[in-house]
Amino acid sequence: MIFYNNLLRTQVRPAGKLGCCVALATFGFLISLVDVAAAAPDRTDDLPPACQPVALSVALAEGGPQAYRIVGELCLPPRGTARTVHLTVHGATYGHNYWNWSSQPAIYSYAKALTNAGYAVFDYDRIGDGQSSHPASSQISIASDAYVAHQVVQALRNGRIGGNAFQRVVLVGHSLGSYTSWEEAGKYQDVDGVILTGVSHSINTAGSQLFAADSYSAILDPRFANSGWDPGYLTTRPHTRAALFYDAHTADPAVIAQDEATKQTVAVGELQDVGATDPGSPPSYAGSIDVPVLLIDGQNDALFCASPGTSGGANCSNAATLAASERPYYGPKACLQTVIIPETGHDLNLHSTAPFTYLAALLWSDTFVGRDRAAAPCAIDK
């Protein structure tokens, strides 16, 4: 079964500067997406999700004390309940608001799009970000991030979050959160599906160097100067996020300004883990994931996609080329599906093309995980 063979023959008109239809290809199928509502007839559009704040005590390592706190929000469908929850993990220098953007939520809020379709969404600040605990930066790694996410999965399943014991959990990562998702899903094998965004197993060398040059200790930044954090917490230098994370063709300057004003941090250890490639490194866990995986990248992602004259990076010219380069890293149970969002940079949720990302996540979830009941096992036509 090819994911998009029959399901994604719907169309969506993106808000913003892309006035024409956008074609997405995966495994040889060309899909025009023009109308999100037509693809999701159960949606209750224009209603905000019902979100409630959540605080959860966690440990940073197995056997460690639950002396740390994550803060997030559980968003439920505006009407009714949900049996499947999307657990979202944000990227470096972001917080949970990446998934539930406050301005123009009809375009930029993943939580609104998925809850309007009948899913629940739980987004939270990673340890070291936002309202969650800020231990010494040396205590934070992708391994600790993955163990925290594992504890959240268990809490969602046993009803400790919102009093609802979810039957199915989809782990959704962005960028550094996708590295966390690789390790969590591969090591603990406790989720029903994985959506990865803004990532590949090949890093654009120039983009990586640009990120390094545009990062510095957060205590040197006016936003965090009085935080009291140690120098191992990093953030981006002022006015650098547009070049790092966006494609100007579909980026709104007001969104970029809000992004600059609400930026968060990343620990040095987390970034060191991103560059690791040895057995036991976060990317290596992709081969141990035993549930369906969806990978979505922006065509012009400066951090993970190849560009003319640069070394490294995945071939993001279309979904088929991305699949060809990424499939060797996954086992057959991952049933890997890929999507490329044209004219889009690293931050897929913060471009006017975001509805494409949300539609892909929604329809893939319906097909491979299930909204009200479990989906049938996946198989790929050769």
Coordinates of C-alpha atoms in Angstrom, one line a residue:
M1 CA 0.0 0.0 0.0
I2 CA 1.4 3.4 -1.0
F3 CA 0.3 6.0 1.5
Y4 CA -0.6 8.7 -1.1
N5 CA -1.9 6.3 -3.8
N6 CA -5.6 7.0 -3.1
L7 CA -5.7 9.1 0.0
L8 CA -3.9 12.3 -0.9
R9 CA -5.7 13.0 -4.1
T10 CA -7.1 16.1 -2.3
Q11 CA -6.1 19.6 -2.8
V12 CA -5.3 22.5 -0.5
R13 CA -4.7 26.1 -1.2
P14 CA -2.0 27.5 1.0
A15 CA -2.4 30.8 2.7
G16 CA 0.1 33.5 2.0
K17 CA 2.3 34.0 -1.0
L18 CA 1.8 30.6 -2.8
G19 CA -1.1 31.3 -5.0
C20 CA -1.0 28.2 -7.1
C21 CA -1.4 24.6 -6.4
V22 CA 1.6 22.7 -4.9
A23 CA 2.6 19.3 -6.1
L24 CA 4.0 16.8 -3.7
A25 CA 5.5 13.5 -4.9
T26 CA 6.1 10.4 -2.9
F27 CA 7.1 7.0 -4.3
G28 CA 6.1 8.1 -7.8
F29 CA 2.7 9.6 -7.0
L30 CA 2.0 13.2 -7.8
I31 CA -0.4 14.8 -5.4
S32 CA -2.1 18.2 -5.6
L33 CA -3.3 19.5 -2.3
V34 CA -5.9 22.2 -2.6
D35 CA -8.5 22.0 0.2
V36 CA -7.7 20.7 3.7
A37 CA -11.4 20.6 4.7
A38 CA -12.3 18.3 1.8
A39 CA -9.6 15.9 3.0
A40 CA -10.8 15.9 6.6
P41 CA -14.7 16.0 6.7
D42 CA -14.8 15.5 10.4
R43 CA -13.1 18.7 11.2
T44 CA -14.8 21.5 13.2
D45 CA -12.9 24.3 11.6
D46 CA -12.5 27.7 13.2
L47 CA -12.9 26.3 16.7
P48 CA -9.9 26.6 19.0
P49 CA -8.6 23.4 20.6
A50 CA -9.5 22.9 24.3
C51 CA -6.1 23.1 25.9
Q52 CA -5.2 22.7 29.5
P53 CA -1.9 23.3 31.3
V54 CA 0.0 20.3 32.5
A55 CA 3.1 19.9 34.8
L56 CA 4.7 16.5 35.1
S57 CA 7.6 15.4 37.3
V58 CA 10.3 13.4 35.4
A59 CA 13.8 12.0 35.8
L60 CA 16.6 12.6 33.4
A61 CA 17.9 9.0 33.4
E62 CA 16.6 5.6 34.4
G63 CA 16.8 5.1 38.1
G64 CA 17.3 8.9 38.7
P65 CA 15.2 11.0 40.9
Q66 CA 12.0 12.6 39.5
A67 CA 13.3 16.0 40.6
Y68 CA 12.6 17.8 37.4
R69 CA 9.5 19.2 35.9
I70 CA 8.2 19.6 32.4
V71 CA 5.4 22.0 31.6
G72 CA 3.2 21.7 28.6
E73 CA -0.4 21.7 27.4
L74 CA -2.8 18.9 26.5
C75 CA -5.1 20.0 23.6
L76 CA -8.3 18.1 22.9
P77 CA -10.7 18.3 20.0
P78 CA -13.2 21.2 20.4
R79 CA -16.0 18.6 20.5
G80 CA -15.8 15.1 21.8
T81 CA -12.8 13.0 23.0
A82 CA -9.8 11.5 21.4
R83 CA -8.3 8.0 21.5
T84 CA -5.0 8.9 19.7
V85 CA -2.7 11.7 20.8
H86 CA 0.2 13.3 19.0
L87 CA 3.1 13.9 21.4
T88 CA 5.2 16.8 19.9
V89 CA 8.8 17.5 20.6
H90 CA 10.2 20.9 19.5
G91 CA 13.6 21.7 18.1
A92 CA 16.6 23.6 19.4
T93 CA 16.0 27.2 20.5
Y94 CA 12.2 26.7 20.4
G95 CA 9.5 25.9 23.0
H96 CA 6.2 24.2 23.0
N97 CA 4.6 27.2 21.3
Y98 CA 6.2 26.0 18.0
W99 CA 3.3 23.5 17.8
N100 CA 0.5 25.9 18.9
W101 CA 1.6 29.3 17.4
S102 CA -0.5 32.1 18.9
S103 CA -0.8 34.3 15.8
Q104 CA -3.0 33.2 12.9
P105 CA -3.5 29.7 14.3
A106 CA -5.5 28.6 11.3
I107 CA -2.3 28.6 9.4
Y108 CA 0.5 28.1 11.9
S109 CA -1.0 25.9 14.7
Y110 CA -0.3 22.2 14.4
A111 CA -2.4 21.7 17.5
K112 CA -5.4 23.4 16.0
A113 CA -5.2 21.5 12.7
L114 CA -4.9 18.1 14.4
T115 CA -7.5 18.6 17.1
N116 CA -10.0 19.9 14.6
A117 CA -9.6 16.6 12.9
G118 CA -10.3 14.6 16.1
Y119 CA -6.8 14.0 17.5
A120 CA -5.4 15.1 20.8
V121 CA -2.0 17.0 20.9
F122 CA 0.3 17.2 23.8
D123 CA 3.1 19.7 23.4
Y124 CA 5.7 20.6 26.1
D125 CA 8.8 22.5 26.8
R126 CA 11.8 20.2 26.8
I127 CA 14.0 20.2 29.9
G128 CA 16.1 23.4 29.7
D129 CA 13.4 25.4 27.8
G130 CA 10.5 27.6 28.6
Q131 CA 8.8 26.9 31.9
S132 CA 10.3 23.4 32.3
S133 CA 13.2 22.8 34.7
H134 CA 16.7 24.3 33.9
P135 CA 19.3 22.0 35.5
A136 CA 23.0 22.4 34.8
S137 CA 23.3 22.3 31.0
S138 CA 25.8 19.4 31.3
Q139 CA 22.9 17.2 32.5
I140 CA 21.0 17.6 29.3
S141 CA 21.5 15.4 26.2
I142 CA 19.4 13.8 23.6
A143 CA 19.5 10.6 25.7
S144 CA 17.9 12.5 28.6
D145 CA 15.4 14.1 26.2
A146 CA 14.4 10.7 24.9
Y147 CA 14.0 9.3 28.4
V148 CA 11.8 12.3 29.4
A149 CA 9.7 11.7 26.3
H150 CA 9.4 8.0 27.2
Q151 CA 8.0 9.0 30.6
V152 CA 5.5 11.3 28.9
V153 CA 4.4 8.5 26.6
Q154 CA 3.7 6.3 29.6
A155 CA 1.9 9.1 31.4
L156 CA -0.3 9.6 28.3
R157 CA -1.1 6.0 28.2
N158 CA -2.0 5.5 31.8
G159 CA -4.2 8.6 32.2
R160 CA -1.8 10.7 34.3
I161 CA -2.1 13.6 31.8
G162 CA -5.7 15.0 31.5
G163 CA -7.2 11.9 33.1
N164 CA -7.6 10.2 29.7
A165 CA -5.7 7.0 29.0
F166 CA -4.9 7.3 25.3
Q167 CA -4.9 4.1 23.3
R168 CA -2.4 5.2 20.7
V169 CA 0.5 7.7 20.8
V170 CA 2.1 9.2 17.7
L171 CA 5.6 10.8 18.5
V172 CA 6.1 13.9 16.4
G173 CA 9.5 15.6 16.3
H174 CA 11.0 18.7 14.7
S175 CA 14.7 19.1 14.1
L176 CA 16.4 18.3 17.4
G177 CA 13.0 16.9 18.5
S178 CA 13.3 14.5 15.6
Y179 CA 16.6 13.3 16.9
T180 CA 14.9 12.8 20.3
S181 CA 12.1 10.9 18.5
W182 CA 14.6 8.6 16.7
E183 CA 16.1 7.6 20.1
E184 CA 12.9 7.4 22.0
A185 CA 11.0 5.3 19.4
G186 CA 14.0 3.1 18.7
K187 CA 15.2 2.5 22.2
Y188 CA 11.9 2.2 24.1
Q189 CA 9.5 1.0 21.3
D190 CA 6.4 2.3 23.1
V191 CA 4.7 4.4 20.4
D192 CA 2.4 3.6 17.6
G193 CA 3.8 5.9 14.9
V194 CA 6.5 8.5 14.4
I195 CA 6.4 11.7 12.4
L196 CA 9.8 13.4 11.8
T197 CA 10.1 16.9 10.4
G198 CA 13.1 19.1 9.6
V199 CA 15.7 16.3 9.7
S200 CA 17.6 13.8 7.7
H201 CA 20.6 11.5 8.3
S202 CA 22.7 13.9 6.2
I203 CA 23.5 17.4 7.5
N204 CA 24.1 20.3 5.2
T205 CA 27.7 21.3 6.0
A206 CA 27.3 25.0 5.2
G207 CA 24.0 25.2 7.2
S208 CA 25.6 23.5 10.2
Q209 CA 28.5 26.0 10.1
L210 CA 26.1 28.9 9.8
F211 CA 24.1 27.7 12.8
A212 CA 27.4 27.4 14.8
A213 CA 28.4 30.9 13.8
D214 CA 25.0 32.4 14.7
S215 CA 24.8 30.8 18.1
Y216 CA 26.3 32.0 21.4
S217 CA 25.8 31.6 25.2
A218 CA 22.3 32.6 26.1
I219 CA 23.5 34.7 29.0
L220 CA 25.1 37.0 26.5
D221 CA 21.7 37.7 24.9
P222 CA 19.4 40.4 26.3
R223 CA 16.5 38.0 26.5
F224 CA 18.4 35.7 28.9
A225 CA 20.9 38.0 30.5
N226 CA 19.3 37.7 33.9
S227 CA 18.5 34.0 33.8
G228 CA 21.3 32.8 36.0
W229 CA 21.9 29.9 33.6
D230 CA 25.4 28.5 32.9
P231 CA 27.2 29.2 29.7
G232 CA 26.4 25.8 28.3
Y233 CA 22.9 27.0 27.4
L234 CA 23.0 28.5 23.9
T235 CA 20.7 30.5 21.7
T236 CA 20.8 32.3 18.3
R237 CA 22.3 35.7 17.9
P238 CA 19.7 38.5 17.3
H239 CA 18.3 38.8 13.8
T240 CA 19.8 35.5 12.5
R241 CA 16.7 33.2 12.5
A242 CA 15.4 34.3 9.1
A243 CA 18.5 33.0 7.3
L244 CA 18.7 29.8 9.4
F245 CA 15.1 28.6 9.5
Y246 CA 13.0 30.3 6.8
D247 CA 12.5 30.5 3.0
A248 CA 11.6 34.1 2.2
H249 CA 9.2 33.0 -0.5
T250 CA 6.6 31.7 2.1
A251 CA 7.8 33.4 5.3
D252 CA 5.9 36.2 7.0
P253 CA 8.2 38.9 8.5
A254 CA 5.7 39.2 11.4
V255 CA 6.1 35.5 12.2
I256 CA 9.9 35.8 12.1
A257 CA 9.7 38.8 14.4
Q258 CA 7.6 36.8 16.8
D259 CA 10.0 33.9 16.6
E260 CA 12.9 36.2 17.5
A261 CA 11.0 37.6 20.4
T262 CA 10.1 34.1 21.8
K263 CA 13.3 32.2 21.0
Q264 CA 14.5 29.6 23.5
T265 CA 17.8 27.7 24.1
V266 CA 19.6 24.5 23.5
A267 CA 22.2 22.7 25.6
V268 CA 25.7 22.2 24.3
G269 CA 25.4 18.4 24.9
E270 CA 22.3 18.2 22.7
L271 CA 24.1 19.8 19.8
Q272 CA 27.1 17.4 20.3
D273 CA 24.7 14.5 20.1
V274 CA 23.4 15.8 16.8
G275 CA 26.8 15.4 15.2
A276 CA 27.3 11.9 16.5
T277 CA 27.2 9.0 14.0
D278 CA 28.5 6.1 15.9
P279 CA 26.4 3.1 17.0
G280 CA 24.2 4.2 19.9
S281 CA 24.0 7.8 18.6
P282 CA 20.5 9.2 18.2
P283 CA 20.4 8.8 14.4
S284 CA 21.4 5.1 14.7
Y285 CA 18.1 4.3 16.5
A286 CA 16.1 4.8 13.3
G287 CA 16.9 1.3 12.4
S288 CA 15.3 0.0 15.5
I289 CA 12.0 1.8 15.0
D290 CA 9.3 -0.9 14.6
V291 CA 6.3 1.3 13.8
P292 CA 5.3 3.4 10.7
V293 CA 7.4 6.5 10.1
L294 CA 6.5 9.7 8.1
L295 CA 9.4 12.1 7.2
I296 CA 8.5 15.6 6.1
D297 CA 11.1 18.2 5.0
G298 CA 11.0 21.6 3.5
Q299 CA 12.5 21.7 0.0
N300 CA 14.8 24.6 1.0
D301 CA 15.8 23.5 4.5
A302 CA 19.2 25.1 4.9
L303 CA 20.2 22.8 7.7
F304 CA 19.4 19.3 6.3
C305 CA 18.9 19.6 2.5
A306 CA 21.6 19.9 -0.1
S307 CA 21.9 23.1 -2.1
P308 CA 24.1 23.9 -5.1
G309 CA 27.8 24.3 -4.2
T310 CA 27.5 22.8 -0.7
S311 CA 28.5 19.5 0.7
G312 CA 26.3 17.2 2.8
G313 CA 22.6 17.4 3.0
A314 CA 19.8 15.2 1.7
N315 CA 18.5 15.5 -1.8
C316 CA 15.2 17.3 -1.2
S317 CA 14.3 18.0 -4.8
N318 CA 11.3 15.6 -4.4
A319 CA 10.0 13.0 -1.9
A320 CA 11.2 10.1 -4.0
T321 CA 14.9 11.2 -3.8
L322 CA 14.5 11.9 -0.1
A323 CA 13.1 8.4 0.4
A324 CA 15.9 6.8 -1.6
S325 CA 18.5 8.4 0.6
E326 CA 16.7 7.8 3.9
R327 CA 15.2 4.3 3.5
P328 CA 18.5 2.5 4.1
Y329 CA 18.5 3.8 7.7
Y330 CA 15.2 2.3 8.6
G331 CA 13.9 -1.3 8.9
P332 CA 11.0 -2.6 7.0
K333 CA 8.6 -2.2 9.9
A334 CA 9.0 1.6 9.6
C335 CA 7.2 1.5 6.3
L336 CA 8.9 4.9 5.6
Q337 CA 6.8 7.5 3.8
T338 CA 8.3 10.9 2.7
V339 CA 6.9 14.3 1.8
I340 CA 8.7 17.4 0.5
I341 CA 7.0 20.8 1.0
P342 CA 8.1 23.1 -1.8
E343 CA 9.3 26.7 -1.2
T344 CA 9.7 26.0 2.5
G345 CA 12.6 26.2 4.9
H346 CA 13.6 24.4 8.1
D347 CA 10.6 25.5 10.3
L348 CA 7.8 23.9 8.4
N349 CA 5.1 25.0 10.9
L350 CA 6.0 28.7 10.5
H351 CA 5.7 29.1 6.8
S352 CA 2.5 29.8 4.9
T353 CA 2.8 26.3 3.5
A354 CA 2.2 24.8 7.0
P355 CA -1.3 23.5 6.0
F356 CA 0.4 21.0 3.7
T357 CA 2.5 19.7 6.5
Y358 CA -0.5 19.3 8.7
L359 CA -2.6 17.6 6.0
A360 CA 0.2 15.1 5.4
A361 CA 0.5 14.4 9.1
L362 CA -3.3 14.0 9.4
L363 CA -3.9 11.7 6.5
W364 CA -0.8 9.6 7.3
S365 CA -2.0 9.3 10.9
D366 CA -5.5 8.2 9.7
T367 CA -3.9 5.6 7.4
F368 CA -1.1 4.2 9.5
V369 CA -2.1 4.7 13.1
G370 CA -5.8 5.4 13.3
R371 CA -7.9 8.1 14.8
D372 CA -10.8 6.3 16.5
R373 CA -9.5 2.7 16.0
A374 CA -6.2 1.1 15.1
A375 CA -5.2 1.2 11.4
A376 CA -4.4 -1.8 9.4
P377 CA -0.7 -2.9 9.3
C378 CA 1.3 -1.1 6.6
A379 CA 2.9 -2.6 3.5
I380 CA 4.7 -1.0 0.7
D381 CA 4.1 -1.8 -3.0
K382 CA 7.4 -2.4 -4.8

